Coordinates of C-alpha atoms in Angstrom, one line a residue:
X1 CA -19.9 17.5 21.0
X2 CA -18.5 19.4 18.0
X3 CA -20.5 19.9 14.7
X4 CA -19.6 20.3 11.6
X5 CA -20.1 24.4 10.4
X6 CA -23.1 25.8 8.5
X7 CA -22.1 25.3 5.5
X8 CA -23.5 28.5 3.4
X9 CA -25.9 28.2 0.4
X10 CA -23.5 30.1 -2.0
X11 CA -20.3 27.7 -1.3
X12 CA -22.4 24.4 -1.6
X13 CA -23.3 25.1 -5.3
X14 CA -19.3 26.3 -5.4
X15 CA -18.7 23.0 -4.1
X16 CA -21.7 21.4 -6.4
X17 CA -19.8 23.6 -9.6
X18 CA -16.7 22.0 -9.0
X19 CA -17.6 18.6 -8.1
X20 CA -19.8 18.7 -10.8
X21 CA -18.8 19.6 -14.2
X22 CA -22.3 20.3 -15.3
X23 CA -23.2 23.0 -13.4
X24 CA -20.9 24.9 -15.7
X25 CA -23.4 24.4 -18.5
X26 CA -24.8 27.9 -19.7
X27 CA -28.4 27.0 -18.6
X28 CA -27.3 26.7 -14.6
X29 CA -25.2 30.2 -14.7
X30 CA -28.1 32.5 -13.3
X31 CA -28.4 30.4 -10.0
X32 CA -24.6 31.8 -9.1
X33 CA -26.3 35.3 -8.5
X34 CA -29.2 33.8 -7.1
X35 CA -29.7 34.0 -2.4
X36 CA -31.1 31.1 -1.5
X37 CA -33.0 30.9 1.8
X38 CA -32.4 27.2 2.3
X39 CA -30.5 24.5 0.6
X40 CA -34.1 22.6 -0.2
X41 CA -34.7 25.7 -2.6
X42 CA -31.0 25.3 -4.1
X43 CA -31.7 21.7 -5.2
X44 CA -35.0 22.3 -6.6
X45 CA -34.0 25.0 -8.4
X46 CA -31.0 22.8 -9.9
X47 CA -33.6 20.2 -10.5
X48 CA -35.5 22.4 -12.4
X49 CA -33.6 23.5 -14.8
X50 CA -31.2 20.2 -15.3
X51 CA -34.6 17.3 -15.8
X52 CA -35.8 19.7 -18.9
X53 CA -31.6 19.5 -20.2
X54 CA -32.5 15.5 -19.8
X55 CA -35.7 15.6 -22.0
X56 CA -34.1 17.4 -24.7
X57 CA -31.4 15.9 -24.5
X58 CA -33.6 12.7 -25.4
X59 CA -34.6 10.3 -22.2
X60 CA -31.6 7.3 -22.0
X61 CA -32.6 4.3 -23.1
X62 CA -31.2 0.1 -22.3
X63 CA -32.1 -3.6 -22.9
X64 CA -34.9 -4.2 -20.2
X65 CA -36.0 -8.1 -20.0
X66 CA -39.5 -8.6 -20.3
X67 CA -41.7 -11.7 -19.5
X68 CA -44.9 -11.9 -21.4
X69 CA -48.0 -14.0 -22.5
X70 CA -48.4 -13.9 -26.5
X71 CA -49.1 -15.5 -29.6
X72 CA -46.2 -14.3 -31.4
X73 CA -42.6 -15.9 -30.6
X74 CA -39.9 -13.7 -30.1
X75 CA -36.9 -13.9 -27.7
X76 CA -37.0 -17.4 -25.6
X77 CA -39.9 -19.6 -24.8
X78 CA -40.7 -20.5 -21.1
X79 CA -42.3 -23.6 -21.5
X80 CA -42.5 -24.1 -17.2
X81 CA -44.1 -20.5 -17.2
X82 CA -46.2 -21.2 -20.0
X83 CA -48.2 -24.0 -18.6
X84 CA -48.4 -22.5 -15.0
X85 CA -50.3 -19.6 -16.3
X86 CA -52.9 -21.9 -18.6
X87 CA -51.3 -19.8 -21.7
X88 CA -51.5 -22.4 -24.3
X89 CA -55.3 -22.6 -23.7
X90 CA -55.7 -19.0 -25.0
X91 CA -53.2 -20.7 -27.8
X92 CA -50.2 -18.1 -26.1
X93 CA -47.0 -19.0 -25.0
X94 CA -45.1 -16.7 -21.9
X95 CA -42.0 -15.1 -23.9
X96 CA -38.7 -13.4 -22.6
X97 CA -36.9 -10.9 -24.5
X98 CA -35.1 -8.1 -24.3
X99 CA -36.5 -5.0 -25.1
X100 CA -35.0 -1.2 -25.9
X101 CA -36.8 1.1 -23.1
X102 CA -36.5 4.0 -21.8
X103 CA -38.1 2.0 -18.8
X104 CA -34.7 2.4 -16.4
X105 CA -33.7 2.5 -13.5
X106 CA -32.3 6.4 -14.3
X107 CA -35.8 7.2 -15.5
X108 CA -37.7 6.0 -12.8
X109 CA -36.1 7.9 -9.8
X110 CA -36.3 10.9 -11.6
X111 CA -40.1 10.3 -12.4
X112 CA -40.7 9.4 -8.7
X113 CA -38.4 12.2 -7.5
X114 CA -41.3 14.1 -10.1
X115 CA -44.4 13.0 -8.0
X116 CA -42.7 13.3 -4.9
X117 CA -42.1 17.1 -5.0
X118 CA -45.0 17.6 -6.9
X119 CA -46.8 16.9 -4.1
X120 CA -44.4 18.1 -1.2
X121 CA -45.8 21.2 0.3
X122 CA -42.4 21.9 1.7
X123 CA -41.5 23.0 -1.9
X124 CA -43.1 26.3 -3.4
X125 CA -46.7 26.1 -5.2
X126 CA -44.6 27.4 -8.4
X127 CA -41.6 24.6 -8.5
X128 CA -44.6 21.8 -7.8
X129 CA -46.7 23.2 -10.5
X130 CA -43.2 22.8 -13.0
X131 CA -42.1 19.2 -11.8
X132 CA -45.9 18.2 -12.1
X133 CA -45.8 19.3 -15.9
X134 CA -42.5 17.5 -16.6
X135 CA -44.3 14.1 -16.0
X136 CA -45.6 13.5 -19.4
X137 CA -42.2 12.9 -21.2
X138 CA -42.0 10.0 -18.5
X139 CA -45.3 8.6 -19.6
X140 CA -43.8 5.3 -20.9
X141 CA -41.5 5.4 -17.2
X142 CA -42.9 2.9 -14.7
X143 CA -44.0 4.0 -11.2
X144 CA -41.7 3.0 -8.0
X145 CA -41.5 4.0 -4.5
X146 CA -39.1 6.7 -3.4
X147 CA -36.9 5.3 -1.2
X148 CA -33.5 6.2 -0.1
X149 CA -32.3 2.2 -1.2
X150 CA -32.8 3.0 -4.8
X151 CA -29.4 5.0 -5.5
X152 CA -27.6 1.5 -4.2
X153 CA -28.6 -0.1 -7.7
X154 CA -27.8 2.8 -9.6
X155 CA -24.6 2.0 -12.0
X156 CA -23.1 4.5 -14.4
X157 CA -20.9 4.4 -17.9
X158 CA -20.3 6.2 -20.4
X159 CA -23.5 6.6 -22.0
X160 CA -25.6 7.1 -18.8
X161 CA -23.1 9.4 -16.9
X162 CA -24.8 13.0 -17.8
X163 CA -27.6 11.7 -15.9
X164 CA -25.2 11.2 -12.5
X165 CA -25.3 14.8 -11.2
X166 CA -29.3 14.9 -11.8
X167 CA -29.8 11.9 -10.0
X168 CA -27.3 12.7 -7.2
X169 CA -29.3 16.0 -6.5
X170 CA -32.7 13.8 -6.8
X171 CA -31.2 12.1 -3.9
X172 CA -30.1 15.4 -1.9
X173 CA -33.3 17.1 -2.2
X174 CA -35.3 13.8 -0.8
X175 CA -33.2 13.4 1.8
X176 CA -33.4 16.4 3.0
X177 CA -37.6 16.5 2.4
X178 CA -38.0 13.2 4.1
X179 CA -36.1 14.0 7.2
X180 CA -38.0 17.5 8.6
X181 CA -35.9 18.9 11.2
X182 CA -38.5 19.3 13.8
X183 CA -39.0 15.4 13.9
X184 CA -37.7 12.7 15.3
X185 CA -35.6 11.9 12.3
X186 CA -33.5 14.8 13.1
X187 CA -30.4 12.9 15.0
X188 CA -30.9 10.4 11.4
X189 CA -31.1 13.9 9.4
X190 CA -27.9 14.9 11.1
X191 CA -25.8 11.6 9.7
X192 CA -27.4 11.7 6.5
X193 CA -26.0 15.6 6.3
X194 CA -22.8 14.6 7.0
X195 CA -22.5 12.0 5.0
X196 CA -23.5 13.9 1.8
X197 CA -21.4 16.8 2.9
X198 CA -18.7 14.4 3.1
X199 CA -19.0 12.3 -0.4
X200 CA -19.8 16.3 -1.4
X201 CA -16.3 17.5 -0.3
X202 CA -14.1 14.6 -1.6
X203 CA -15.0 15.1 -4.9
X204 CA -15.1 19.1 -4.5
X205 CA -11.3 18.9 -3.1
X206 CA -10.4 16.7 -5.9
X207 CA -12.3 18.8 -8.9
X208 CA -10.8 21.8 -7.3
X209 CA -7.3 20.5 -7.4
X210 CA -7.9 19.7 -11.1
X211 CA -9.0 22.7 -12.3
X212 CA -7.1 25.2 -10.4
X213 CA -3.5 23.9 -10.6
X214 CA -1.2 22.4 -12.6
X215 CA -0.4 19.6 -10.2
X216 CA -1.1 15.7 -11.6
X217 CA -4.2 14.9 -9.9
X218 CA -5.8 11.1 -9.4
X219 CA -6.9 8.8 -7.2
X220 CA -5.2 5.4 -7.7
X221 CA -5.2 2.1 -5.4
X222 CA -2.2 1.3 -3.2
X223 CA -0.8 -1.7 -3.8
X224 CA 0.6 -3.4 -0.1
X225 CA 4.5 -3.3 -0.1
X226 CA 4.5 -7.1 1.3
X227 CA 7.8 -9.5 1.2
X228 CA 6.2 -12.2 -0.3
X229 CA 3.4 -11.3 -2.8
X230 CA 0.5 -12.9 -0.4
X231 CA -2.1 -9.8 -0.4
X232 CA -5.6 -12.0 0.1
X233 CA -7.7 -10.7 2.5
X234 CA -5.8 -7.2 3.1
X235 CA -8.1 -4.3 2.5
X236 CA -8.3 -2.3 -0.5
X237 CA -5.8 1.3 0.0
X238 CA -8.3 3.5 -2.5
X239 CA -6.9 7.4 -2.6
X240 CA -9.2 9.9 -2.6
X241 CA -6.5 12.8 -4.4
X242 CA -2.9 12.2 -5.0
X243 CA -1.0 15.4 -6.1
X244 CA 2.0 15.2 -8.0
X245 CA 4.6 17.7 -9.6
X246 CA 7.9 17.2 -9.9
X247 CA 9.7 14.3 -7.8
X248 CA 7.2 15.2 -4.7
X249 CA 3.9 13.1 -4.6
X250 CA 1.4 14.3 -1.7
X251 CA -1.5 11.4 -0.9
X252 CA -4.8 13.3 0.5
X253 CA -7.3 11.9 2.5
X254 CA -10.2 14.2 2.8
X255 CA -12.4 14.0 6.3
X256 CA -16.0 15.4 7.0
X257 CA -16.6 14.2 10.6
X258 CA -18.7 15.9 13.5
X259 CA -15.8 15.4 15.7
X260 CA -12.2 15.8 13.6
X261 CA -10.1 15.4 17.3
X262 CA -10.4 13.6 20.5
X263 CA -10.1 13.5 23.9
X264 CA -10.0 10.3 26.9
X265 CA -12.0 12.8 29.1
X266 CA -13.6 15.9 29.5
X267 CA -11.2 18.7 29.5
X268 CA -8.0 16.4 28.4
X269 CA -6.5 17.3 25.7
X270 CA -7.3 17.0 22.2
X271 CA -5.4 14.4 20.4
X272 CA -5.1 13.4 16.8
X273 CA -7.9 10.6 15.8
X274 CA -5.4 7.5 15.7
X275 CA -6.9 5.7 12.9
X276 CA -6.7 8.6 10.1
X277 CA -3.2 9.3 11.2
X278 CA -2.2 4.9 10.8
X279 CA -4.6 5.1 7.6
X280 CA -2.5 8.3 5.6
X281 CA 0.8 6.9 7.3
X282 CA -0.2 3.2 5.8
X283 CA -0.7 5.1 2.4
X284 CA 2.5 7.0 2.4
X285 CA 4.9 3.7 3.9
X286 CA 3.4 1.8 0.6
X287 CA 3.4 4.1 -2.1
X288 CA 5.9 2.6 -4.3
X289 CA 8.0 5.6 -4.8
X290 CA 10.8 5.9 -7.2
X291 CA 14.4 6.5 -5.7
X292 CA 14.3 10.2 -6.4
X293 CA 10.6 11.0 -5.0
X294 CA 9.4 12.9 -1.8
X295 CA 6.2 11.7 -0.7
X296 CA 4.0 13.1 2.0
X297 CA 0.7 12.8 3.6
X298 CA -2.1 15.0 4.5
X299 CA -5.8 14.6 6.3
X300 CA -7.6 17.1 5.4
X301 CA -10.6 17.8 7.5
X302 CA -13.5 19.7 7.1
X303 CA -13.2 22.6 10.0
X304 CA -15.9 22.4 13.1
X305 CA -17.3 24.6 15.5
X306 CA -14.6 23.1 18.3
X307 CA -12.0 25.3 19.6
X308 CA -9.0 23.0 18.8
X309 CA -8.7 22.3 14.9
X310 CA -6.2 20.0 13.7
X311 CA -3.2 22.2 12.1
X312 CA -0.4 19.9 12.5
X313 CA 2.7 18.9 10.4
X314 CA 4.8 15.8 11.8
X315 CA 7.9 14.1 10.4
X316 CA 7.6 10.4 11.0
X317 CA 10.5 8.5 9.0
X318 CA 11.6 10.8 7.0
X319 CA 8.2 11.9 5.4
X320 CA 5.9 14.8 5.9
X321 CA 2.5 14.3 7.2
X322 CA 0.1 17.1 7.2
X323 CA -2.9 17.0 9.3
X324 CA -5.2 20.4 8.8
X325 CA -8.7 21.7 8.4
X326 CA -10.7 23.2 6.3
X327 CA -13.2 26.5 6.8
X328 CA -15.7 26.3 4.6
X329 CA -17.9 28.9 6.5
X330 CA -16.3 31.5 5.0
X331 CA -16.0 33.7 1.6
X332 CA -15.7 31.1 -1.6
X333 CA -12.2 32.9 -2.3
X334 CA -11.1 32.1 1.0
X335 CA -11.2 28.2 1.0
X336 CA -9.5 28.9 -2.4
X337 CA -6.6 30.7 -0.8
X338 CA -6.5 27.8 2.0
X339 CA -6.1 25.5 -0.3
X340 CA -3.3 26.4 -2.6
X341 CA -1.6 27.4 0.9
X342 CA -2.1 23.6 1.9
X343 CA -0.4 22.1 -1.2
X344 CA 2.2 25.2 -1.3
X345 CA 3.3 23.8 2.2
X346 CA 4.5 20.7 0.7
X347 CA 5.4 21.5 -2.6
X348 CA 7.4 24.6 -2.1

């Protein structure tokens, strides 16, 4: 079985910086020159610095509904409610209305992210003793149980989005407190790495391909090149980077897998995984490309501790398809080299 590598401390806030425009911010600078024994201490110490940027910042508010016995009338009456609870003996009615609060969704993970390492002895007596005093400023914050199902509700726009990379790390740091390694969570710790590390690199590949070059980076939907404009039920072709410059187009498809190639048997040789290679092929065959434009394809993967890698280039009707891996157990300015080297390949 392969394994994805050991990623080290110092590249996963490089990735973190990149995916995340925050880290940027003045106040997170001094945790670039800081060794970290373990990643648990990297997100805390994120944590800890970013939830007092919230609080100043001002706590994000939003219309809440709230349901209510009283005797003054505001919002709509429930008359059902009303007379199910006996209000109208205590001459009250049960009112709903919409209130301003700071009583969110947002708010509340971070407060129970709060209590949860305040009391988690697998964070330092220090950090705890910080997170504990940052739970006043979410006194008016209701109380809810950590749970990993909580970041499926979360929804963000354009007034809530600095909160995303706070509340992504909330999520990284309980993950990797609720599933200790010498337990029998660890095969469940091991999926929930690698999915993190995956969502992680996507968006680090795509930031870093942003910032660094002068290529036109997005991520736009694939419409299906079909005869006769019937598309229901076909599945949705979502990018994750397209590169552009010039008349060349290159589609990416970033891949963070345990096992990037496979073989029929012990020993046989290592073949391409067959559904990445029909999935970027699929992309490329219905981009709808102009009459001048080059398009090409690449899977990138993230490299494991196998002996075979993928580092393949085919030509399959007349377009380029790039199938290569990614070290990122190695010095920060060597993935950097790696990847210009990847895009040069095409766009030479």
């Amino acid at each position: 079985m392969e394994r994805n590598s050991n990623i080290p401390i110092r590249n996963i806030y490089y990735m973190l910086s990149y995916a995340y425009q925050t880290l940027n911010l003045s106040e997170y600078k001094h945790i670039g020159t800081e060794k970290f024994k373990n990643v648990k201490d990297l997100y805390a110490e994120i944590l800890s610095i970013g939830i007092p940027v919230l609080i100043r910042g001002g706590l994000i508010k939003d219309y809440i509904c709230v349901e209510e016995s009283s005797t003054v009338i505001k919002g709509k009456i429930d008359i059902n409610s009303s007379i199910k609870e006996n209000a109208l003996e205590d001459k009250k009615l049960v009112v709903i209305y919409d209130e301003f609060s700071e009583d969110i969704l947002l708010n509340q993970i971070i407060k129970a992210t709060l209590v949860f390492l305040s009391h988690s002895a697998k964070i330092k007596q220090k950090t705890r003793r910080l997170f504990y005093g940052f739970l006043p400023y979410f006194a008016e914050v209701s109380d809810i149980e950590m749970n990993l199902q909580l970041w499926k509700n979360v929804q963000y726009n354009r007034q809530n989005i600095r909160y995303q990379f706070i509340i992504d790390v909330c999520r990284y740091l309980f993950e990797e407190l609720l599933l200790d390694e010498n337990s029998t969570y660890q095969f469940m710790k091991q999926v929930q790495d690698e999915q993190r590390l995956s969502a992680l690199y996507e968006k680090f590949i795509y930031s870093f391909f942003k910032r660094e070059t002068d290529y036109l980076v997005s991520r736009p939907q694939i419409q299906w090149n079909v005869d006769d404009g019937f598309i229901k039920a076909l599945p949705i072709m979502q990018t994750d980077i397209v590169l552009q410059k010039g008349n060349k187009t290159l589609i990416v498809d970033t891949k963070f897998y345990s096992e990037n190639m496979v073989a029929r048997f012990e020993g046989g040789a290592s073949k391409q995984k067959s559904g990445n290679l029909y999935q970027i092929f699929t992309y490329v065959n219905n981009w709808n490309k102009k009459s001048t434009e080059i398009v090409g394809g690449m899977l990138l993967y993230g490299r494991t501790t196998a002996l075979n890698q993928p580092n393949h280039m085919y030509n399959i009707k007349g377009n380029e398809i790039f199938v290569l891996s990614l070290d990122l157990n190695q010095d920060f300015n060597g993935i950097k080299a790696d990847l210009f080297a990847y895009a040069i390949q095409f766009f030479k």
